[in-house]
Structure formats: C-alpha cells, structure tokens
Amino acid sequence: MVVETTGSNPRLGADERKEQLLAAALETFGAKGFNATSMNDVAAAAGVTKPVLYQHFESKHQLYLELLSDIGASLITAIEEATQRAPGPREQVEESLRAFFHFFGDEPANFTVLFGEGVRSDEAFLDKLAMVEDAHTTLTADLIDIESLSRDDRVVVAHSISGMLEGAVRRWIQDGKRHSPDEVAELISEVAWRGLRGVGSGH
C-alpha cells in the first residue's frame, strides 16, 4: 500500500487518507455549502496540500458525489442495524426513526450535504440523492407490516414517511434541537404507527 507523507497526518495509507479527506469534506461542505467551498478549503481542513487531495478526487464534483454516497450508505447501515435489534414491527418503526434522527442530530453536516441547496444544483447530485431516498423508502416499506396493503401501496406510504422525516429533521435542526433525538423519534413514531394502523384498517 502506498503511504503518503504530506500534511499534518503523515504515514496514512490510501484508504485511511481517503476517509480523512471525506471527513474534511463533510466539515467544509456542511459549513459553507457546495458552491462556496473550494478544493483549497477541503485540503486546508484535512491538513494536506491540494495535489494530495487531487490524488484521490479528480474534481470537487467527484468529491461531492462520493461524499453523498458515503453519507447515504452510512445512513442506511445505521437504520438497518437499529431495526435488526428491534423485537417487532412497532419497535422496528421506532428504532428506525431513532437511528434517523441520531444520524443527523449527531452530525448536522450530514443533513446539510445530503439535503442542502448544493444537491439541487446538479443533475448527478439529484440522481445520487434519489438513490439514497429509494434505498430508504425500500427499507421503510419493509417495516410496514399491514397485510391489507400491497407492496406498491407500502412503497407509496414509505415515500410519504421519508418526505415527512426530511421536513421534520430540517425544522428540528433549525429550532436548535430543543428535543433529544429519542424524544422526537418517539413522538413521530407514535404518530406514524397510528397512521399506518389507520391506513391498514381502511382497506
């Protein structure tokens, strides 16, 4: 493995360096947005020179795409792991929401990068966001345990839940996260579960 010796973090292997650069990119894009952030900003935050950054990412555009992929994969993994620990459907819904709010509450830059204005400025970014949203929708649809709903119906409901969650997290962060992630997750899961029960009984 090639070892780099540039900047304040010498002797990092290629994989470790890439992880470090993605972490620095999350910090800078999360604070300044895509358009206002330069590769110089990311390199400075990572403590490396710009040529080292370009060894791993050929452009700011590619760097942002990889960051979106990284955030999306981490989000889905967090939700999957949380739901696997839950004993039943009701608990799975709550645990999935708990994981969702903790993911963005613990690192608000994740939300800014994934759902911020920068994503809306580029078709490739929107495609990447759509892939993340589709993965989350599929996961949510699998948690809807209502026999009277078809798979297509569950996907439609899951899309509405995903949209609701995005808006809820946005407002929660804007309000200074006055409630803990657990409190918000419990509140929304209660509302969502009652709504799902109502949808099921209406068929």
PDB file of C-alpha atoms in Angstrom:
ATOM      1  CA  MET A   1       0.000   0.000   0.000  1.00  0.00           C
ATOM      2  CA  VAL A   2       1.245   3.455  -0.916  1.00  0.00           C
ATOM      3  CA  VAL A   3       1.992   5.629   2.068  1.00  0.00           C
ATOM      4  CA  GLU A   4       1.598   9.403   1.870  1.00  0.00           C
ATOM      5  CA  THR A   5       3.703  11.747   3.965  1.00  0.00           C
ATOM      6  CA  THR A   6       2.143  15.139   3.262  1.00  0.00           C
ATOM      7  CA  GLY A   7       0.489  17.460   5.732  1.00  0.00           C
ATOM      8  CA  SER A   8      -0.209  17.117   9.438  1.00  0.00           C
ATOM      9  CA  ASN A   9      -1.211  13.446   9.204  1.00  0.00           C
ATOM     10  CA  PRO A  10       1.862  11.624   7.811  1.00  0.00           C
ATOM     11  CA  ARG A  11       2.054   7.943   7.032  1.00  0.00           C
ATOM     12  CA  LEU A  12      -1.607   7.423   6.260  1.00  0.00           C
ATOM     13  CA  GLY A  13      -2.358   4.680   3.782  1.00  0.00           C
ATOM     14  CA  ALA A  14      -4.504   5.432   0.736  1.00  0.00           C
ATOM     15  CA  ASP A  15      -7.746   4.156   2.275  1.00  0.00           C
ATOM     16  CA  GLU A  16      -7.163   5.981   5.558  1.00  0.00           C
ATOM     17  CA  ARG A  17      -6.270   9.167   3.708  1.00  0.00           C
ATOM     18  CA  LYS A  18      -9.444   8.963   1.649  1.00  0.00           C
ATOM     19  CA  GLU A  19     -11.541   8.570   4.789  1.00  0.00           C
ATOM     20  CA  GLN A  20      -9.779  11.573   6.301  1.00  0.00           C
ATOM     21  CA  LEU A  21     -10.422  13.655   3.194  1.00  0.00           C
ATOM     22  CA  LEU A  22     -14.100  12.705   3.149  1.00  0.00           C
ATOM     23  CA  ALA A  23     -14.376  13.729   6.812  1.00  0.00           C
ATOM     24  CA  ALA A  24     -12.783  17.091   5.996  1.00  0.00           C
ATOM     25  CA  ALA A  25     -15.105  17.493   3.011  1.00  0.00           C
ATOM     26  CA  LEU A  26     -18.117  16.824   5.228  1.00  0.00           C
ATOM     27  CA  GLU A  27     -16.936  19.520   7.618  1.00  0.00           C
ATOM     28  CA  THR A  28     -16.312  22.140   4.926  1.00  0.00           C
ATOM     29  CA  PHE A  29     -19.285  21.436   2.654  1.00  0.00           C
ATOM     30  CA  GLY A  30     -21.514  21.210   5.714  1.00  0.00           C
ATOM     31  CA  ALA A  31     -20.384  24.638   6.896  1.00  0.00           C
ATOM     32  CA  LYS A  32     -20.183  26.522   3.598  1.00  0.00           C
ATOM     33  CA  GLY A  33     -22.226  24.578   1.054  1.00  0.00           C
ATOM     34  CA  PHE A  34     -21.109  23.154  -2.257  1.00  0.00           C
ATOM     35  CA  ASN A  35     -20.809  26.339  -4.295  1.00  0.00           C
ATOM     36  CA  ALA A  36     -18.886  28.347  -1.680  1.00  0.00           C
ATOM     37  CA  THR A  37     -16.430  25.547  -0.860  1.00  0.00           C
ATOM     38  CA  SER A  38     -13.214  25.171  -2.828  1.00  0.00           C
ATOM     39  CA  MET A  39     -10.811  22.281  -3.051  1.00  0.00           C
ATOM     40  CA  ASN A  40      -8.339  24.536  -1.231  1.00  0.00           C
ATOM     41  CA  ASP A  41     -10.809  24.719   1.669  1.00  0.00           C
ATOM     42  CA  VAL A  42     -11.097  20.941   1.869  1.00  0.00           C
ATOM     43  CA  ALA A  43      -7.332  20.462   1.621  1.00  0.00           C
ATOM     44  CA  ALA A  44      -6.765  23.008   4.390  1.00  0.00           C
ATOM     45  CA  ALA A  45      -9.343  21.338   6.632  1.00  0.00           C
ATOM     46  CA  ALA A  46      -7.650  17.979   6.046  1.00  0.00           C
ATOM     47  CA  GLY A  47      -4.165  19.353   6.639  1.00  0.00           C
ATOM     48  CA  VAL A  48      -2.892  18.296   3.218  1.00  0.00           C
ATOM     49  CA  THR A  49      -1.816  20.040   0.046  1.00  0.00           C
ATOM     50  CA  LYS A  50      -4.226  20.354  -2.858  1.00  0.00           C
ATOM     51  CA  PRO A  51      -2.214  17.898  -5.020  1.00  0.00           C
ATOM     52  CA  VAL A  52      -2.757  15.221  -2.354  1.00  0.00           C
ATOM     53  CA  LEU A  53      -6.495  15.902  -2.485  1.00  0.00           C
ATOM     54  CA  TYR A  54      -6.464  15.575  -6.274  1.00  0.00           C
ATOM     55  CA  GLN A  55      -4.693  12.229  -5.990  1.00  0.00           C
ATOM     56  CA  HIS A  56      -7.935  10.869  -4.547  1.00  0.00           C
ATOM     57  CA  PHE A  57     -10.617  13.037  -6.173  1.00  0.00           C
ATOM     58  CA  GLU A  58     -10.262  14.411  -9.667  1.00  0.00           C
ATOM     59  CA  SER A  59     -12.651  17.314  -9.045  1.00  0.00           C
ATOM     60  CA  LYS A  60     -14.870  18.967  -6.471  1.00  0.00           C
ATOM     61  CA  HIS A  61     -17.826  17.460  -8.295  1.00  0.00           C
ATOM     62  CA  GLN A  62     -16.495  13.916  -7.895  1.00  0.00           C
ATOM     63  CA  LEU A  63     -15.623  14.558  -4.264  1.00  0.00           C
ATOM     64  CA  TYR A  64     -19.185  15.680  -3.524  1.00  0.00           C
ATOM     65  CA  LEU A  65     -20.635  12.658  -5.314  1.00  0.00           C
ATOM     66  CA  GLU A  66     -18.509  10.320  -3.226  1.00  0.00           C
ATOM     67  CA  LEU A  67     -19.457  12.187  -0.081  1.00  0.00           C
ATOM     68  CA  LEU A  68     -23.151  11.783  -0.923  1.00  0.00           C
ATOM     69  CA  SER A  69     -22.595   8.060  -1.466  1.00  0.00           C
ATOM     70  CA  ASP A  70     -20.725   7.766   1.820  1.00  0.00           C
ATOM     71  CA  ILE A  71     -23.424   9.582   3.805  1.00  0.00           C
ATOM     72  CA  GLY A  72     -26.211   7.618   2.157  1.00  0.00           C
ATOM     73  CA  ALA A  73     -24.569   4.261   2.796  1.00  0.00           C
ATOM     74  CA  SER A  74     -23.852   5.174   6.418  1.00  0.00           C
ATOM     75  CA  LEU A  75     -27.470   6.266   6.953  1.00  0.00           C
ATOM     76  CA  ILE A  76     -28.930   3.059   5.536  1.00  0.00           C
ATOM     77  CA  THR A  77     -26.492   0.936   7.533  1.00  0.00           C
ATOM     78  CA  ALA A  78     -27.407   2.769  10.752  1.00  0.00           C
ATOM     79  CA  ILE A  79     -31.121   2.184  10.164  1.00  0.00           C
ATOM     80  CA  GLU A  80     -30.653  -1.467   9.193  1.00  0.00           C
ATOM     81  CA  GLU A  81     -28.594  -2.184  12.301  1.00  0.00           C
ATOM     82  CA  ALA A  82     -31.142  -0.419  14.520  1.00  0.00           C
ATOM     83  CA  THR A  83     -34.145  -2.294  13.117  1.00  0.00           C
ATOM     84  CA  GLN A  84     -32.390  -5.653  13.370  1.00  0.00           C
ATOM     85  CA  ARG A  85     -32.199  -5.176  17.138  1.00  0.00           C
ATOM     86  CA  ALA A  86     -35.939  -4.498  17.479  1.00  0.00           C
ATOM     87  CA  PRO A  87     -38.210  -7.369  18.584  1.00  0.00           C
ATOM     88  CA  GLY A  88     -41.273  -6.478  16.496  1.00  0.00           C
ATOM     89  CA  PRO A  89     -42.770  -4.181  13.802  1.00  0.00           C
ATOM     90  CA  ARG A  90     -43.813  -1.411  16.194  1.00  0.00           C
ATOM     91  CA  GLU A  91     -40.349  -1.343  17.763  1.00  0.00           C
ATOM     92  CA  GLN A  92     -38.708  -1.502  14.338  1.00  0.00           C
ATOM     93  CA  VAL A  93     -40.513   1.639  13.239  1.00  0.00           C
ATOM     94  CA  GLU A  94     -39.434   3.491  16.377  1.00  0.00           C
ATOM     95  CA  GLU A  95     -35.849   2.251  16.177  1.00  0.00           C
ATOM     96  CA  SER A  96     -35.593   3.218  12.504  1.00  0.00           C
ATOM     97  CA  LEU A  97     -36.714   6.755  13.339  1.00  0.00           C
ATOM     98  CA  ARG A  98     -34.414   6.875  16.335  1.00  0.00           C
ATOM     99  CA  ALA A  99     -31.469   5.941  14.118  1.00  0.00           C
ATOM    100  CA  PHE A 100     -32.553   8.513  11.516  1.00  0.00           C
ATOM    101  CA  PHE A 101     -32.678  11.393  13.986  1.00  0.00           C
ATOM    102  CA  HIS A 102     -29.488  10.380  15.750  1.00  0.00           C
ATOM    103  CA  PHE A 103     -27.661  10.188  12.415  1.00  0.00           C
ATOM    104  CA  PHE A 104     -28.459  13.791  11.544  1.00  0.00           C
ATOM    105  CA  GLY A 105     -28.598  15.101  15.096  1.00  0.00           C
ATOM    106  CA  ASP A 106     -25.137  13.807  15.947  1.00  0.00           C
ATOM    107  CA  GLU A 107     -23.703  15.257  12.729  1.00  0.00           C
ATOM    108  CA  PRO A 108     -25.920  18.015  11.235  1.00  0.00           C
ATOM    109  CA  ALA A 109     -23.470  18.395   8.331  1.00  0.00           C
ATOM    110  CA  ASN A 110     -24.798  15.055   7.068  1.00  0.00           C
ATOM    111  CA  PHE A 111     -28.184  16.688   6.567  1.00  0.00           C
ATOM    112  CA  THR A 112     -26.778  19.858   5.009  1.00  0.00           C
ATOM    113  CA  VAL A 113     -24.753  17.912   2.471  1.00  0.00           C
ATOM    114  CA  LEU A 114     -27.451  15.363   1.652  1.00  0.00           C
ATOM    115  CA  PHE A 115     -30.488  17.654   1.523  1.00  0.00           C
ATOM    116  CA  GLY A 116     -28.983  21.133   1.145  1.00  0.00           C
ATOM    117  CA  GLU A 117     -29.122  23.539  -1.777  1.00  0.00           C
ATOM    118  CA  GLY A 118     -25.918  22.161  -3.271  1.00  0.00           C
ATOM    119  CA  VAL A 119     -27.646  18.929  -4.244  1.00  0.00           C
ATOM    120  CA  ARG A 120     -30.356  20.830  -6.142  1.00  0.00           C
ATOM    121  CA  SER A 121     -27.761  22.487  -8.387  1.00  0.00           C
ATOM    122  CA  ASP A 122     -26.632  19.397 -10.262  1.00  0.00           C
ATOM    123  CA  GLU A 123     -28.394  16.527 -12.025  1.00  0.00           C
ATOM    124  CA  ALA A 124     -25.808  13.963 -10.931  1.00  0.00           C
ATOM    125  CA  PHE A 125     -26.232  15.038  -7.294  1.00  0.00           C
ATOM    126  CA  LEU A 126     -30.001  14.713  -7.607  1.00  0.00           C
ATOM    127  CA  ASP A 127     -29.601  11.229  -9.072  1.00  0.00           C
ATOM    128  CA  LYS A 128     -27.411  10.244  -6.130  1.00  0.00           C
ATOM    129  CA  LEU A 129     -29.928  11.672  -3.664  1.00  0.00           C
ATOM    130  CA  ALA A 130     -32.710   9.754  -5.424  1.00  0.00           C
ATOM    131  CA  MET A 131     -30.731   6.527  -4.974  1.00  0.00           C
ATOM    132  CA  VAL A 132     -30.390   7.208  -1.249  1.00  0.00           C
ATOM    133  CA  GLU A 133     -34.072   8.083  -0.928  1.00  0.00           C
ATOM    134  CA  ASP A 134     -35.080   4.961  -2.852  1.00  0.00           C
ATOM    135  CA  ALA A 135     -32.961   2.789  -0.565  1.00  0.00           C
ATOM    136  CA  HIS A 136     -34.513   4.418   2.491  1.00  0.00           C
ATOM    137  CA  THR A 137     -38.007   4.046   1.026  1.00  0.00           C
ATOM    138  CA  THR A 138     -37.437   0.356   0.331  1.00  0.00           C
ATOM    139  CA  LEU A 139     -36.211  -0.165   3.862  1.00  0.00           C
ATOM    140  CA  THR A 140     -39.192   1.713   5.298  1.00  0.00           C
ATOM    141  CA  ALA A 141     -41.661  -0.193   3.120  1.00  0.00           C
ATOM    142  CA  ASP A 142     -40.280  -3.444   4.514  1.00  0.00           C
ATOM    143  CA  LEU A 143     -41.174  -2.238   8.024  1.00  0.00           C
ATOM    144  CA  ILE A 144     -44.824  -1.606   7.180  1.00  0.00           C
ATOM    145  CA  ASP A 145     -46.444  -4.767   8.493  1.00  0.00           C
ATOM    146  CA  ILE A 146     -50.012  -4.416   7.208  1.00  0.00           C
ATOM    147  CA  GLU A 147     -51.363  -7.388   5.285  1.00  0.00           C
ATOM    148  CA  SER A 148     -54.098  -5.382   3.576  1.00  0.00           C
ATOM    149  CA  LEU A 149     -51.563  -3.145   1.828  1.00  0.00           C
ATOM    150  CA  SER A 150     -49.987  -4.229  -1.435  1.00  0.00           C
ATOM    151  CA  ARG A 151     -46.277  -3.788  -1.988  1.00  0.00           C
ATOM    152  CA  ASP A 152     -46.943  -0.771  -4.214  1.00  0.00           C
ATOM    153  CA  ASP A 153     -49.133   0.766  -1.516  1.00  0.00           C
ATOM    154  CA  ARG A 154     -46.395   0.264   1.057  1.00  0.00           C
ATOM    155  CA  VAL A 155     -43.872   1.989  -1.190  1.00  0.00           C
ATOM    156  CA  VAL A 156     -46.209   4.966  -1.622  1.00  0.00           C
ATOM    157  CA  VAL A 157     -46.684   5.222   2.144  1.00  0.00           C
ATOM    158  CA  ALA A 158     -42.930   4.827   2.683  1.00  0.00           C
ATOM    159  CA  HIS A 159     -42.236   7.718   0.290  1.00  0.00           C
ATOM    160  CA  SER A 160     -44.595   9.932   2.271  1.00  0.00           C
ATOM    161  CA  ILE A 161     -42.890   8.963   5.526  1.00  0.00           C
ATOM    162  CA  SER A 162     -39.460   9.746   4.056  1.00  0.00           C
ATOM    163  CA  GLY A 163     -40.640  13.178   2.961  1.00  0.00           C
ATOM    164  CA  MET A 164     -42.141  13.819   6.378  1.00  0.00           C
ATOM    165  CA  LEU A 165     -38.885  12.845   8.067  1.00  0.00           C
ATOM    166  CA  GLU A 166     -36.790  15.161   5.923  1.00  0.00           C
ATOM    167  CA  GLY A 167     -39.036  18.089   6.821  1.00  0.00           C
ATOM    168  CA  ALA A 168     -39.095  17.124  10.481  1.00  0.00           C
ATOM    169  CA  VAL A 169     -35.309  16.923  10.724  1.00  0.00           C
ATOM    170  CA  ARG A 170     -34.906  20.239   8.898  1.00  0.00           C
ATOM    171  CA  ARG A 171     -37.228  22.020  11.335  1.00  0.00           C
ATOM    172  CA  TRP A 172     -35.744  20.204  14.339  1.00  0.00           C
ATOM    173  CA  ILE A 173     -32.243  21.368  13.448  1.00  0.00           C
ATOM    174  CA  GLN A 174     -33.416  24.913  12.666  1.00  0.00           C
ATOM    175  CA  ASP A 175     -35.090  25.068  16.077  1.00  0.00           C
ATOM    176  CA  GLY A 176     -31.813  24.193  17.781  1.00  0.00           C
ATOM    177  CA  LYS A 177     -32.699  20.560  18.517  1.00  0.00           C
ATOM    178  CA  ARG A 178     -34.649  21.515  21.623  1.00  0.00           C
ATOM    179  CA  HIS A 179     -35.752  17.903  22.000  1.00  0.00           C
ATOM    180  CA  SER A 180     -33.432  14.917  22.048  1.00  0.00           C
ATOM    181  CA  PRO A 181     -33.322  12.564  19.040  1.00  0.00           C
ATOM    182  CA  ASP A 182     -35.006   9.898  21.151  1.00  0.00           C
ATOM    183  CA  GLU A 183     -37.865  12.219  22.133  1.00  0.00           C
ATOM    184  CA  VAL A 184     -38.506  13.305  18.563  1.00  0.00           C
ATOM    185  CA  ALA A 185     -38.285   9.739  17.270  1.00  0.00           C
ATOM    186  CA  GLU A 186     -40.749   8.517  19.882  1.00  0.00           C
ATOM    187  CA  LEU A 187     -43.222  11.288  19.060  1.00  0.00           C
ATOM    188  CA  ILE A 188     -43.105  10.782  15.307  1.00  0.00           C
ATOM    189  CA  SER A 189     -43.097   7.003  15.510  1.00  0.00           C
ATOM    190  CA  GLU A 190     -46.269   7.145  17.620  1.00  0.00           C
ATOM    191  CA  VAL A 191     -47.980   9.339  15.038  1.00  0.00           C
ATOM    192  CA  ALA A 192     -46.656   7.287  12.128  1.00  0.00           C
ATOM    193  CA  TRP A 193     -47.659   3.978  13.670  1.00  0.00           C
ATOM    194  CA  ARG A 194     -51.197   5.151  14.420  1.00  0.00           C
ATOM    195  CA  GLY A 195     -51.447   6.453  10.877  1.00  0.00           C
ATOM    196  CA  LEU A 196     -50.231   3.163   9.458  1.00  0.00           C
ATOM    197  CA  ARG A 197     -52.754   1.264  11.541  1.00  0.00           C
ATOM    198  CA  GLY A 198     -55.435   3.592  10.227  1.00  0.00           C
ATOM    199  CA  VAL A 199     -54.359   3.082   6.631  1.00  0.00           C
ATOM    200  CA  GLY A 200     -54.470  -0.670   7.139  1.00  0.00           C
ATOM    201  CA  SER A 201     -57.938  -0.655   8.649  1.00  0.00           C
ATOM    202  CA  GLY A 202     -59.272   1.439   5.836  1.00  0.00           C
ATOM    203  CA  HIS A 203     -58.681  -1.231   3.233  1.00  0.00           C
TER     204      HIS A 203
END
